[in-house]
Structures are given as structure tokens and as C-alpha cells.
PDB file of C-alpha atoms and ligand atoms in Angstrom:
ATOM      1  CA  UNK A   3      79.812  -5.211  -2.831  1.00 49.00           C
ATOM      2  CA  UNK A   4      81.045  -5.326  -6.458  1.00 53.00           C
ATOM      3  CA  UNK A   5      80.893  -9.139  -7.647  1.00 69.00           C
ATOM      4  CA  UNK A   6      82.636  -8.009 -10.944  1.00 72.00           C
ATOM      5  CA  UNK A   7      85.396 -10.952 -11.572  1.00 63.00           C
ATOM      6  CA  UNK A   8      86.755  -8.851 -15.100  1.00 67.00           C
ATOM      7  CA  UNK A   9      86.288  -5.985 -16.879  1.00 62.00           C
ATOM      8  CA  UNK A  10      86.406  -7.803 -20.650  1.00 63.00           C
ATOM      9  CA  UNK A  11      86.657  -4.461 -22.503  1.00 66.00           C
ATOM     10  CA  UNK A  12      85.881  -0.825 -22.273  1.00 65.00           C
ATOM     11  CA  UNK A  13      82.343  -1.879 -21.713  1.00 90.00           C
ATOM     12  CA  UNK A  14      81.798  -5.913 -21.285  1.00 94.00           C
ATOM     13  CA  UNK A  15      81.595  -6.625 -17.704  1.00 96.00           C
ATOM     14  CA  UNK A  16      81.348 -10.352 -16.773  1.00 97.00           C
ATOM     15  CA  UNK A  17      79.752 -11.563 -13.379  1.00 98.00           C
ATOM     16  CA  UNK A  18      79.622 -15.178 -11.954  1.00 98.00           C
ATOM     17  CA  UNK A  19      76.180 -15.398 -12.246  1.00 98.00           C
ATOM     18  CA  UNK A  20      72.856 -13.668 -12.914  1.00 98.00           C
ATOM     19  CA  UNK A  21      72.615 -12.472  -8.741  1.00 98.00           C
ATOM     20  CA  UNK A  22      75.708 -10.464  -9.759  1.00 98.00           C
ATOM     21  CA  UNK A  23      74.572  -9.106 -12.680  1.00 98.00           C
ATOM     22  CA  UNK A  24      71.500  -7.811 -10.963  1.00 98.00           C
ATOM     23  CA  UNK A  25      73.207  -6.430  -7.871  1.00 98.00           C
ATOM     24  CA  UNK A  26      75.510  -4.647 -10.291  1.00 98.00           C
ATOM     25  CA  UNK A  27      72.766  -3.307 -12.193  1.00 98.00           C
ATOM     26  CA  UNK A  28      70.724  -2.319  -9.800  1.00 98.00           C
ATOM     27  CA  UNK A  29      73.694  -0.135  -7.716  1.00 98.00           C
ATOM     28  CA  UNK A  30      74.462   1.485 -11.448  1.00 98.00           C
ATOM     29  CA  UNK A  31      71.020   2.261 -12.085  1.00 98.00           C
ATOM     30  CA  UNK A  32      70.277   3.645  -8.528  1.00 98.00           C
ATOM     31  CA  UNK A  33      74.090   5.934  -9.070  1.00 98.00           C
ATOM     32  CA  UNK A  34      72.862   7.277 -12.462  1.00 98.00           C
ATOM     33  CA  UNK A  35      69.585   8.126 -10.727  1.00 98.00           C
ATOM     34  CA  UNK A  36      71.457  10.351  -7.919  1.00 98.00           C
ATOM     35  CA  UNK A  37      73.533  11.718  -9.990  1.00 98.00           C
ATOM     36  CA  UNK A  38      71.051  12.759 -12.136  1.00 98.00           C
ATOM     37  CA  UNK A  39      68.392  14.000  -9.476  1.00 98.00           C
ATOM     38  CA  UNK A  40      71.639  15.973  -8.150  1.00 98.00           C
ATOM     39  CA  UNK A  41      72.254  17.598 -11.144  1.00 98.00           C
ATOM     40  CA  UNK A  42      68.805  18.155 -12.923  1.00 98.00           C
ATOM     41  CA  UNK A  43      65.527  17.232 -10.525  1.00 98.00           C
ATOM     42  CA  UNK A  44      64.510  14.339 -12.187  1.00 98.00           C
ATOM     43  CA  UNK A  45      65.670  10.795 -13.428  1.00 99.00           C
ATOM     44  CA  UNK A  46      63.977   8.962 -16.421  1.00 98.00           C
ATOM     45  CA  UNK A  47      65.165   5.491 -17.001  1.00 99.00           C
ATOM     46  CA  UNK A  48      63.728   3.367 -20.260  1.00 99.00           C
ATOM     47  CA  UNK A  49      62.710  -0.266 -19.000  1.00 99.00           C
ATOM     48  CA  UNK A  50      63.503  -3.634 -20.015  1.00 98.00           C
ATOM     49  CA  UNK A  51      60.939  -6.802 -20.504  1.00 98.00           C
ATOM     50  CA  UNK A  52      61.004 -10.086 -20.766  1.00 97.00           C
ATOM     51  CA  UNK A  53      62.305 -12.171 -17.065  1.00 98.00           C
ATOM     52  CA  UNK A  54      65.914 -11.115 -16.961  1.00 98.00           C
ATOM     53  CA  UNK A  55      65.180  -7.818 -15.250  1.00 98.00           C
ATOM     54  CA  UNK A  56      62.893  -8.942 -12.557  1.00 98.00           C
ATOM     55  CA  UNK A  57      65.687  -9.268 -10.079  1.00 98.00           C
ATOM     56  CA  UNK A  58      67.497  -5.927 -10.541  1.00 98.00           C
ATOM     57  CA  UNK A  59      64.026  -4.748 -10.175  1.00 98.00           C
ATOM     58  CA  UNK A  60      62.763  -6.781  -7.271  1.00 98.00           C
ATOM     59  CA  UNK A  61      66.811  -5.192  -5.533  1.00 98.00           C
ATOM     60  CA  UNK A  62      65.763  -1.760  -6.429  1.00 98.00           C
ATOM     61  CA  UNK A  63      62.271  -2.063  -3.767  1.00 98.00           C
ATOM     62  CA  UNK A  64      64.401  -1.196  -0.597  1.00 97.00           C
ATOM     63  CA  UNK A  65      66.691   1.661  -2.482  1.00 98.00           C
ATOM     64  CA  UNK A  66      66.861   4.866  -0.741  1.00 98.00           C
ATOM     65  CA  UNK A  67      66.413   7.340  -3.089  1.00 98.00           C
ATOM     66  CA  UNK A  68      63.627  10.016  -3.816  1.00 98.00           C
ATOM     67  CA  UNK A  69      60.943   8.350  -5.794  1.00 98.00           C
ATOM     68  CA  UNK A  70      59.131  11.619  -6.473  1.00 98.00           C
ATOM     69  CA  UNK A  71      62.194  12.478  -9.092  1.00 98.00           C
ATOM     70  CA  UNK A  72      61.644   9.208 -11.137  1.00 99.00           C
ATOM     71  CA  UNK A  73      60.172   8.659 -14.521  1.00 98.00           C
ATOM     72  CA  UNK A  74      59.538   5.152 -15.967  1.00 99.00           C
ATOM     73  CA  UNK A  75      59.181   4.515 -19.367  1.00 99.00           C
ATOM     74  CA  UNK A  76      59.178   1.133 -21.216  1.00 99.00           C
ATOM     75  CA  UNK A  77      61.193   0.008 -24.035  1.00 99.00           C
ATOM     76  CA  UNK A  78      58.907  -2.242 -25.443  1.00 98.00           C
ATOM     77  CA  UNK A  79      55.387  -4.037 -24.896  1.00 98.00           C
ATOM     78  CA  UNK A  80      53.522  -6.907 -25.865  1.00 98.00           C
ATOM     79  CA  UNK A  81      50.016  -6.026 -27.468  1.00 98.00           C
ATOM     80  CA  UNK A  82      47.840  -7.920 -24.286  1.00 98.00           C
ATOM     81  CA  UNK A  83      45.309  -6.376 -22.171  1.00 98.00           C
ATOM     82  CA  UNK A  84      46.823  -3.863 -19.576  1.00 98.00           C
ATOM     83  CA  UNK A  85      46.896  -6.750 -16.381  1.00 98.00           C
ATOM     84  CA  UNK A  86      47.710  -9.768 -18.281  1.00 98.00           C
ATOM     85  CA  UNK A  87      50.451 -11.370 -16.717  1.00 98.00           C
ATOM     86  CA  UNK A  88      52.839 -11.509 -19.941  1.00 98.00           C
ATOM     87  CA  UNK A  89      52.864  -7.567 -20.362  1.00 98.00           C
ATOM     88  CA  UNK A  90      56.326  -6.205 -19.468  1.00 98.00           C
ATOM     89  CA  UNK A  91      54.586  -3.298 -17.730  1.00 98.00           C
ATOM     90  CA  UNK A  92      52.988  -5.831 -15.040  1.00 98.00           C
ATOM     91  CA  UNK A  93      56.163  -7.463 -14.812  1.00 98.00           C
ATOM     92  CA  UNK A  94      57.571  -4.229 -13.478  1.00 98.00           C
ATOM     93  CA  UNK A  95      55.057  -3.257 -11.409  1.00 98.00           C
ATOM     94  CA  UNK A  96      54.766  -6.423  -9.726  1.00 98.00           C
ATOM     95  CA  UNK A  97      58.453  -6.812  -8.919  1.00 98.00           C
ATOM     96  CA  UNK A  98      59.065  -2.919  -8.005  1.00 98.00           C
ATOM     97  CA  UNK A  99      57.026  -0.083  -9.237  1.00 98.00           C
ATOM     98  CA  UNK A 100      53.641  -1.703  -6.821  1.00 98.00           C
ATOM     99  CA  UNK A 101      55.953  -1.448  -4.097  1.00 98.00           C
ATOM    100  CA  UNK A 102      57.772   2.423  -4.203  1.00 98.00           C
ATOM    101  CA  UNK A 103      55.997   5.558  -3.647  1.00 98.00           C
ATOM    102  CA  UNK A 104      56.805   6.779  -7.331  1.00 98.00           C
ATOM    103  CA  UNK A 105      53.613   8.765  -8.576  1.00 98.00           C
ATOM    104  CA  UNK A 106      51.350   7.084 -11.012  1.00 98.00           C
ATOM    105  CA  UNK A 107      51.571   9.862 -13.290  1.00 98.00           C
ATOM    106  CA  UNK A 108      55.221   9.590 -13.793  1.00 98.00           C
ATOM    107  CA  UNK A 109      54.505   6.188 -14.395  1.00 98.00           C
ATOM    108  CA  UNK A 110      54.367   5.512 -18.592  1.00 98.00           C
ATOM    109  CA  UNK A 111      53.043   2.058 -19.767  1.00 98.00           C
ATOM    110  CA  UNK A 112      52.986   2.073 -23.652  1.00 98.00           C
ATOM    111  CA  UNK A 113      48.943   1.989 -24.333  1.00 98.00           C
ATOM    112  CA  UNK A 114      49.760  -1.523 -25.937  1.00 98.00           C
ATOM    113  CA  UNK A 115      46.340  -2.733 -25.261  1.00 98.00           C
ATOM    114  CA  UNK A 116      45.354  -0.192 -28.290  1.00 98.00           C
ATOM    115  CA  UNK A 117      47.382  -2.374 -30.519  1.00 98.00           C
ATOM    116  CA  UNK A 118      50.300  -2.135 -32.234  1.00 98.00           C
ATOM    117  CA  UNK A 119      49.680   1.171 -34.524  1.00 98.00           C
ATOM    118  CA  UNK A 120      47.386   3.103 -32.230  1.00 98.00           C
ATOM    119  CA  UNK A 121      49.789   2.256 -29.213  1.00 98.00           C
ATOM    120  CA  UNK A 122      52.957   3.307 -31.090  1.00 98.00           C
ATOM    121  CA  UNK A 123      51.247   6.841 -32.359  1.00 98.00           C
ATOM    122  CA  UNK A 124      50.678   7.307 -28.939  1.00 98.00           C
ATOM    123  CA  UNK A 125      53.586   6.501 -27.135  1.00 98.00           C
ATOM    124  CA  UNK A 126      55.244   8.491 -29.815  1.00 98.00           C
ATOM    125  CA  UNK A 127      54.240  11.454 -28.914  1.00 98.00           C
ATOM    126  CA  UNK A 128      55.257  10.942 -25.140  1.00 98.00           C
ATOM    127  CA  UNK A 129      58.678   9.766 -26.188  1.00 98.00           C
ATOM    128  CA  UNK A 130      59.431  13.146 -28.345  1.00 98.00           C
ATOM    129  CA  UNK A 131      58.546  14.513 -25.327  1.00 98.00           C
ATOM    130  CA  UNK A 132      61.158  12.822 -22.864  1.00 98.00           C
ATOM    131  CA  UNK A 133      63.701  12.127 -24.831  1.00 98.00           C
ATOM    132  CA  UNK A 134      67.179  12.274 -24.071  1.00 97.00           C
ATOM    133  CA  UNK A 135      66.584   9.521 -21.184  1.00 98.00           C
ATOM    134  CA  UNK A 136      68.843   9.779 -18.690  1.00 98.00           C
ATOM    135  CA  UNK A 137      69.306   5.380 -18.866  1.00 98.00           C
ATOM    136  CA  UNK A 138      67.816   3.021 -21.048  1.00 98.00           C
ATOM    137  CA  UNK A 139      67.956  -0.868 -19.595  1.00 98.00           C
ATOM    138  CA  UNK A 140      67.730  -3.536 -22.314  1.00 98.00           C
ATOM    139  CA  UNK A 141      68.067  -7.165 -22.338  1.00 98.00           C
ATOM    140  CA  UNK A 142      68.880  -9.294 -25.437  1.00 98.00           C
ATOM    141  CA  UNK A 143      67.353 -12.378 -27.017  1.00 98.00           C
ATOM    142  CA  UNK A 144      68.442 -15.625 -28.354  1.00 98.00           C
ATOM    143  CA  UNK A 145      68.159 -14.129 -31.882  1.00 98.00           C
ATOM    144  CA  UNK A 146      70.356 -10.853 -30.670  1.00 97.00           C
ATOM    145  CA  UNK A 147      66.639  -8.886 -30.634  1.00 98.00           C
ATOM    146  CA  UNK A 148      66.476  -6.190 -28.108  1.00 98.00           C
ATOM    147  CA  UNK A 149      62.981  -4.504 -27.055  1.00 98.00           C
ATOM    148  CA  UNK A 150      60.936  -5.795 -29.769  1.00 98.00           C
ATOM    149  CA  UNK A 151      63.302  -5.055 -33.022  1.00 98.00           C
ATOM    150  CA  UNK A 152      63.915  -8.263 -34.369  1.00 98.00           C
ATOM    151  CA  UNK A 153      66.341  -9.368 -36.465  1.00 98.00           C
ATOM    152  CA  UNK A 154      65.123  -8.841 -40.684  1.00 97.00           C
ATOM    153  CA  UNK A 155      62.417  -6.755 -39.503  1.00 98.00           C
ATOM    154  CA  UNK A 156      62.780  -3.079 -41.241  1.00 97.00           C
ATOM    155  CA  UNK A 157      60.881  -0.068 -39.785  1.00 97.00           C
ATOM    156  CA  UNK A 158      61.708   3.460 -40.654  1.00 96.00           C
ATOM    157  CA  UNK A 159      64.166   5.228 -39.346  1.00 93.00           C
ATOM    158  CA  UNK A 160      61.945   8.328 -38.855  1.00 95.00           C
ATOM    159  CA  UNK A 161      59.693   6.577 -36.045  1.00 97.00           C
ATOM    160  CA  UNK A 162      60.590   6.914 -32.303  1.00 98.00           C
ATOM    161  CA  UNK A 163      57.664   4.203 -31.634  1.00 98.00           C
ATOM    162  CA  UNK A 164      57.452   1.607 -33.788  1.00 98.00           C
ATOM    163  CA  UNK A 165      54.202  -0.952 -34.457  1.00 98.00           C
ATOM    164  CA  UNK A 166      55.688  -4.414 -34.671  1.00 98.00           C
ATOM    165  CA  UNK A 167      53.587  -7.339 -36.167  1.00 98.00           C
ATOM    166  CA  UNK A 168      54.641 -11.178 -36.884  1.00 98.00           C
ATOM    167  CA  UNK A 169      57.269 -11.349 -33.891  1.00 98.00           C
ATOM    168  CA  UNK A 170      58.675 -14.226 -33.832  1.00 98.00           C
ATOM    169  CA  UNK A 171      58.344 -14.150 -30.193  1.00 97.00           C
ATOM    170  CA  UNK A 172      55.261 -14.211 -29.207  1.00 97.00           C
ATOM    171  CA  UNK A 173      53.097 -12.420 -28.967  1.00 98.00           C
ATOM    172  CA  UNK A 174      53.426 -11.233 -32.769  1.00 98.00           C
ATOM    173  CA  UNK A 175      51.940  -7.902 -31.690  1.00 98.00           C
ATOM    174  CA  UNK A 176      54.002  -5.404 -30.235  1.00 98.00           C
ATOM    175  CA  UNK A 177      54.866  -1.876 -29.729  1.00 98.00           C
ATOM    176  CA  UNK A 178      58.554  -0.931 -29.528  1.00 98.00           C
ATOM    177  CA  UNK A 179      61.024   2.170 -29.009  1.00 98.00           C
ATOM    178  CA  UNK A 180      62.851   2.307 -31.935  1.00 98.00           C
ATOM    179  CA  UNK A 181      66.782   2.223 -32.442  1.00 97.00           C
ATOM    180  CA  UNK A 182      67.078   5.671 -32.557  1.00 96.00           C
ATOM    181  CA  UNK A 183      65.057   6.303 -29.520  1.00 97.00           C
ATOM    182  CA  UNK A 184      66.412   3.611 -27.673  1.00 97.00           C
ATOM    183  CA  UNK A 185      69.688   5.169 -28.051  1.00 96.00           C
ATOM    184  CA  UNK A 186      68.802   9.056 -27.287  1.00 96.00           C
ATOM    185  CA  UNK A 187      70.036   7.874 -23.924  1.00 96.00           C
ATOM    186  CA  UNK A 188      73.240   9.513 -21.348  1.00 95.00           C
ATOM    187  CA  UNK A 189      73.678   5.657 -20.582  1.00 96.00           C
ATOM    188  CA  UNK A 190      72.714   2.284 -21.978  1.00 96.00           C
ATOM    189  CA  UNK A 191      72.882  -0.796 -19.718  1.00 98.00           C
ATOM    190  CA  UNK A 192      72.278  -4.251 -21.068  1.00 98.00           C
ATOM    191  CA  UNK A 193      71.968  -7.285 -18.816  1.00 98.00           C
ATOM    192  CA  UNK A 194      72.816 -10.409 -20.774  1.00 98.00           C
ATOM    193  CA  UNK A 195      72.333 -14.096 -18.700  1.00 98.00           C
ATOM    194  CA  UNK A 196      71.807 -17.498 -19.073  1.00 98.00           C
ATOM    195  CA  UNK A 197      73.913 -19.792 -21.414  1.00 98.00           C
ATOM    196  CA  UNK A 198      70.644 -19.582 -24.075  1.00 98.00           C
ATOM    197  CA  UNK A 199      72.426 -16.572 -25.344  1.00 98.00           C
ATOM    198  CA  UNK A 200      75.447 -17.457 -25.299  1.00 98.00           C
ATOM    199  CA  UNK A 201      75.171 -18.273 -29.030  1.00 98.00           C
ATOM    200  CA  UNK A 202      73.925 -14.241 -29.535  1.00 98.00           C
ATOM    201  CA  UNK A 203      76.484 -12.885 -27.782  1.00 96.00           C
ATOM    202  CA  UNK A 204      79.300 -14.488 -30.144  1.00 96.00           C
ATOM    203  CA  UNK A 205      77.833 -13.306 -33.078  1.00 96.00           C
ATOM    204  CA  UNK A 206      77.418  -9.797 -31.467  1.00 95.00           C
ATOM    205  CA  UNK A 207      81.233 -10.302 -30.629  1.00 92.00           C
ATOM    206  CA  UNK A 208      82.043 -11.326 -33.874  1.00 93.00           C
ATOM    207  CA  UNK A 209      80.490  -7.980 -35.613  1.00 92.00           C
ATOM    208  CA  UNK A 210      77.354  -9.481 -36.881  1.00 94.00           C
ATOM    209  CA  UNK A 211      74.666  -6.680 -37.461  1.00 95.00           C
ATOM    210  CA  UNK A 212      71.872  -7.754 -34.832  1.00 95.00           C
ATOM    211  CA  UNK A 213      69.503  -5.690 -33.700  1.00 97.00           C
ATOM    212  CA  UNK A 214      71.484  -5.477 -29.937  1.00 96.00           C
ATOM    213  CA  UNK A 215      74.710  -4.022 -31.931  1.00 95.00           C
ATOM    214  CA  UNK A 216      72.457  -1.093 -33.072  1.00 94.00           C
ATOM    215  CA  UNK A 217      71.845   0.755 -29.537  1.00 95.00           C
ATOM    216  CA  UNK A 218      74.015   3.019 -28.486  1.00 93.00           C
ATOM    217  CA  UNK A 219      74.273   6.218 -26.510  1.00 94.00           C
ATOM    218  CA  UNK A 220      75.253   9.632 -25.871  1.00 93.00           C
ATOM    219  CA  UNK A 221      77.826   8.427 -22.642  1.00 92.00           C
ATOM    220  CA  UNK A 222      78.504   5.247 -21.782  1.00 93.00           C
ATOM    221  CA  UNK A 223      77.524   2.031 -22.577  1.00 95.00           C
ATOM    222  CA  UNK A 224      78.520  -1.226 -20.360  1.00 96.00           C
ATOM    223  CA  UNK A 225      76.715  -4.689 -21.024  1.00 97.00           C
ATOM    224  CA  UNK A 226      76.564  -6.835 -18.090  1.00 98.00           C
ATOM    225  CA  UNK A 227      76.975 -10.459 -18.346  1.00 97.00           C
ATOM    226  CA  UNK A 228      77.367 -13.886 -16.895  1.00 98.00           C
ATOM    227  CA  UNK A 229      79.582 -16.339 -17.237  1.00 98.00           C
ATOM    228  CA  UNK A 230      77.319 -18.442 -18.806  1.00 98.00           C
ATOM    229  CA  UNK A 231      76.022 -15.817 -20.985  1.00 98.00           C
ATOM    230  CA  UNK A 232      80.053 -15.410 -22.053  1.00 97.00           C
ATOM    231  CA  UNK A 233      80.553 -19.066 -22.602  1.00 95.00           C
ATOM    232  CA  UNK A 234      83.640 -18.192 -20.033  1.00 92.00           C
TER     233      UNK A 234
HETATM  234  C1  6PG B 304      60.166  -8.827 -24.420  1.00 53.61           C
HETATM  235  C2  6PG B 304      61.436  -8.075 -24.180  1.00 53.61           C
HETATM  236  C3  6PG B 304      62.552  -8.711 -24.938  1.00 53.61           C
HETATM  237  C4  6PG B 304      63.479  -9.330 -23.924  1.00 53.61           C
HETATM  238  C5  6PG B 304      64.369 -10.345 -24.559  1.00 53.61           C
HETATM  239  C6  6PG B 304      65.103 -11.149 -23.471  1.00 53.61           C
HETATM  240  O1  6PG B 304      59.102  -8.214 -24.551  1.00 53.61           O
HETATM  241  O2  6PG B 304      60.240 -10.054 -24.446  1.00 53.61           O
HETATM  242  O3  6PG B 304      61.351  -6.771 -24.396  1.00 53.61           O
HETATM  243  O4  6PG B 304      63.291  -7.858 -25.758  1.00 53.61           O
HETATM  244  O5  6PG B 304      64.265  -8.309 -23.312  1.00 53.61           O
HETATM  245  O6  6PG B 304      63.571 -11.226 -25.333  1.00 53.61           O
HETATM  246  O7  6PG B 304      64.118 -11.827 -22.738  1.00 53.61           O
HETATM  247  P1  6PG B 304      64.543 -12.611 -21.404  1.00 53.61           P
HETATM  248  O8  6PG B 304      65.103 -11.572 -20.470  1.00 53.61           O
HETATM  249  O9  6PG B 304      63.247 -13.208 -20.893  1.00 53.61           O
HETATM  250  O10 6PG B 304      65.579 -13.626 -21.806  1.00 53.61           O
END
């Protein structure tokens, strides 16, 4: 059931609330994943951290779909030990990727743990490796950050990993794709809720060059929000 109440431009889509932004996320992701399995074998989708994922994810357990043909990459990860609770990768796994018969070896946590440098050679080499992705999920801070590219924070435009230190959300110590990888994607989908970026999401509107207005993508992309997101 599409809960979509507007389509606000080519690709702003608002929802009534963060259930329909998740229900609507979770039936694009699992369409790009068919179609791409159809067409090619295999889907690889980029994940998103922080909380506003878990529910697409936790909707995306009881999908029908062939989990042999998926591979999981992250978009960013905090610099803690591989099972603390705050890592994006055991965020994931709890909500979803404990629960579906994907194999662990198409499973790709960024080696965080390493720290920030020796995690983002690593991951590095993976991501030249896998790129284009066939989706890349992102959310979007209060500051207009997505993954862990912050706004002021230069890296160089050569990396596809970067090593990020002094975030200003903690922890400081991160690894994260970089714009450029981030955006080597067929189709980017952002889920945007919660009236704590609300704030973000007029300054992205208004042309303001945050770190969220840098993604892009080969295809399409379509940012889902709420209506308290929107400020509608
Ligand atoms: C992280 C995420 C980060 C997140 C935004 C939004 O490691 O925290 O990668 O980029 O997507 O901060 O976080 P919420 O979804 O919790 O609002």
C-alpha cells in the first residue's frame, strides 16, 4: 500500500509519518533488488546508520526475495569494537541481516575497529572493487551530514574511503564512503524524519552546500520524508 500523500518534486516524496517512509523504502529497496537480480545475478545496496533506518530494515526480515543474490555494504561506521551496540553494522544486523539467510561473506562491515586510517585503506580496496552499487540508502543529520562527511570537513576527492577524525557526532572516529563513492550508485534513496531536521532540510531546499546536497547518482534519486521532517 503506497502511503505517499504528494510527490513534492521530481524526487521529494513526503509521507505522514516515519511508518510510511519506511514501508515506502523498504518496497523500493526490495523492487531495485528484483530488478536487479533479474537483470544481472546480484544486488549490492550501500547501508545507512544512525536509528532512522532500523524500521525499513526490521520490514525488509519477512521479504521474499533471494538472499543468496545480495551484497551489503555500509556507508559509514563509527570507530568502536565490532559488537558494541553504537556500530551501524550491529544496528543492521540486529534489525535484519541476523535474521535472513544472506551469506556472511557477502556480508561487508567496514573493519572500523582498525581505526579510522587502517579501516578506510581497507575498505577502500573492497569498494573499488564493487563499485557501481546498484542502491545506496542514506539518512541525513541535523547539520545536513550524511554517512560521516560533515559539514567544513575537507577530504580529498581522490579517496573512495575516507578516515574521519573530530566528528562532531560522536564518536569523533569514523570511517566513511566518500562523496564520490557514495554516489557511483544506479539509485540513491534518502530517508529524512523527525521534525529535528526539519531545520536541514530548508537549508538543503534553499541551495545551501551541505554535505547531503553532494550525493548523487547515475539514475534516480528520490528522498523520502515526513511531514515533520518537511515542516508541512
Ligand atoms: C551515523 C550515520 C549518520 C546518520 C545521521 C542521521 O553513523 O550516525 O551514518 O550519517 O545517518 O546522523 O542519524 P539518525 O538517523 O539517527 O537521525
Amino acid at each position: 500500500m503506497k502511503e505517499e500523500i504528494s510527490i513534492l518534486s521530481p524526487y521529494l516524496h513526503l509521507f505522514n509519518d516515519a511508518s510510511g517512509v519506511a514501508h515506502e523504502a523498504a518496497r523500493r529497496i526490495l523492487t531495485a533488488a528484483d530488478r536487479a537480480i533479474t537483470a544481472k545475478g546480484s544486488f549490492s545496496i550501500v547501508l545507512a546508520g544512525g536509528s532512522t533506518p532500523e524500521s525499513t530494515y526490521r520490514l525488509l526480515v519477512d521479504a521474499d526475495t533471494d538472499w543468496a543474490k545480495w551484497r551489503i555494504y555500509f556507508g559509514d561506521e563509527r570507530c568502536l569494537p565490532v559488537e558494541d551496540a553504537e556500530r551501524n553494522s550491529v544496528m543492521a544486523a540486529s534489525a535484519w541481516l541476523d535474521h535472513v539467510m544472506i551469506p556472511d561473506e557477502n556480508i561487508h562491515p567496514i573493519p572500523a575497529e582498525q581505526g579510522a586510517a587502517a579501516g578506510a585503506s581497507a575498505y577502500s580496496l573492497l569498494v573499488a572493487d564493487a563499485v557501481p552499487f546498484d542502491m545506496v540508502l542514506l539518512g541525513m543529520g541535523e547539520d545536513g551530514h550524511t554517512a560521516s562527511l560533515f559539514p567544513g570537513q575537507i577530504h580529498s576527492e581522490s579517496e573512495l574511503v575516507h578516515a574521519v577524525h573530530d566528528a562532531p557526532k560522536p564518536p569523533p572516529d569514523r570511517v566513511s564512503l566518500s562523496r564520490t563513492a557514495l554516489s557511483d550508485c544506479s539509485e540513491l534513496l534518502i530517508l529524512v524524519t523527525g521534525a529535528g531536521k526539519k531545520e536541514a532540510v530548508i537549508r538543503w531546499k534553499q541551495g545551501e552546500d551541505l554535505p547531503i546536497a553532494n550525493i548523487g547518482a547515475h539514475d534516480t534519486v528520490d528522498i523520502l520524508l515526513d511531514k515533520d521532517a518537511a515542516g508541512a
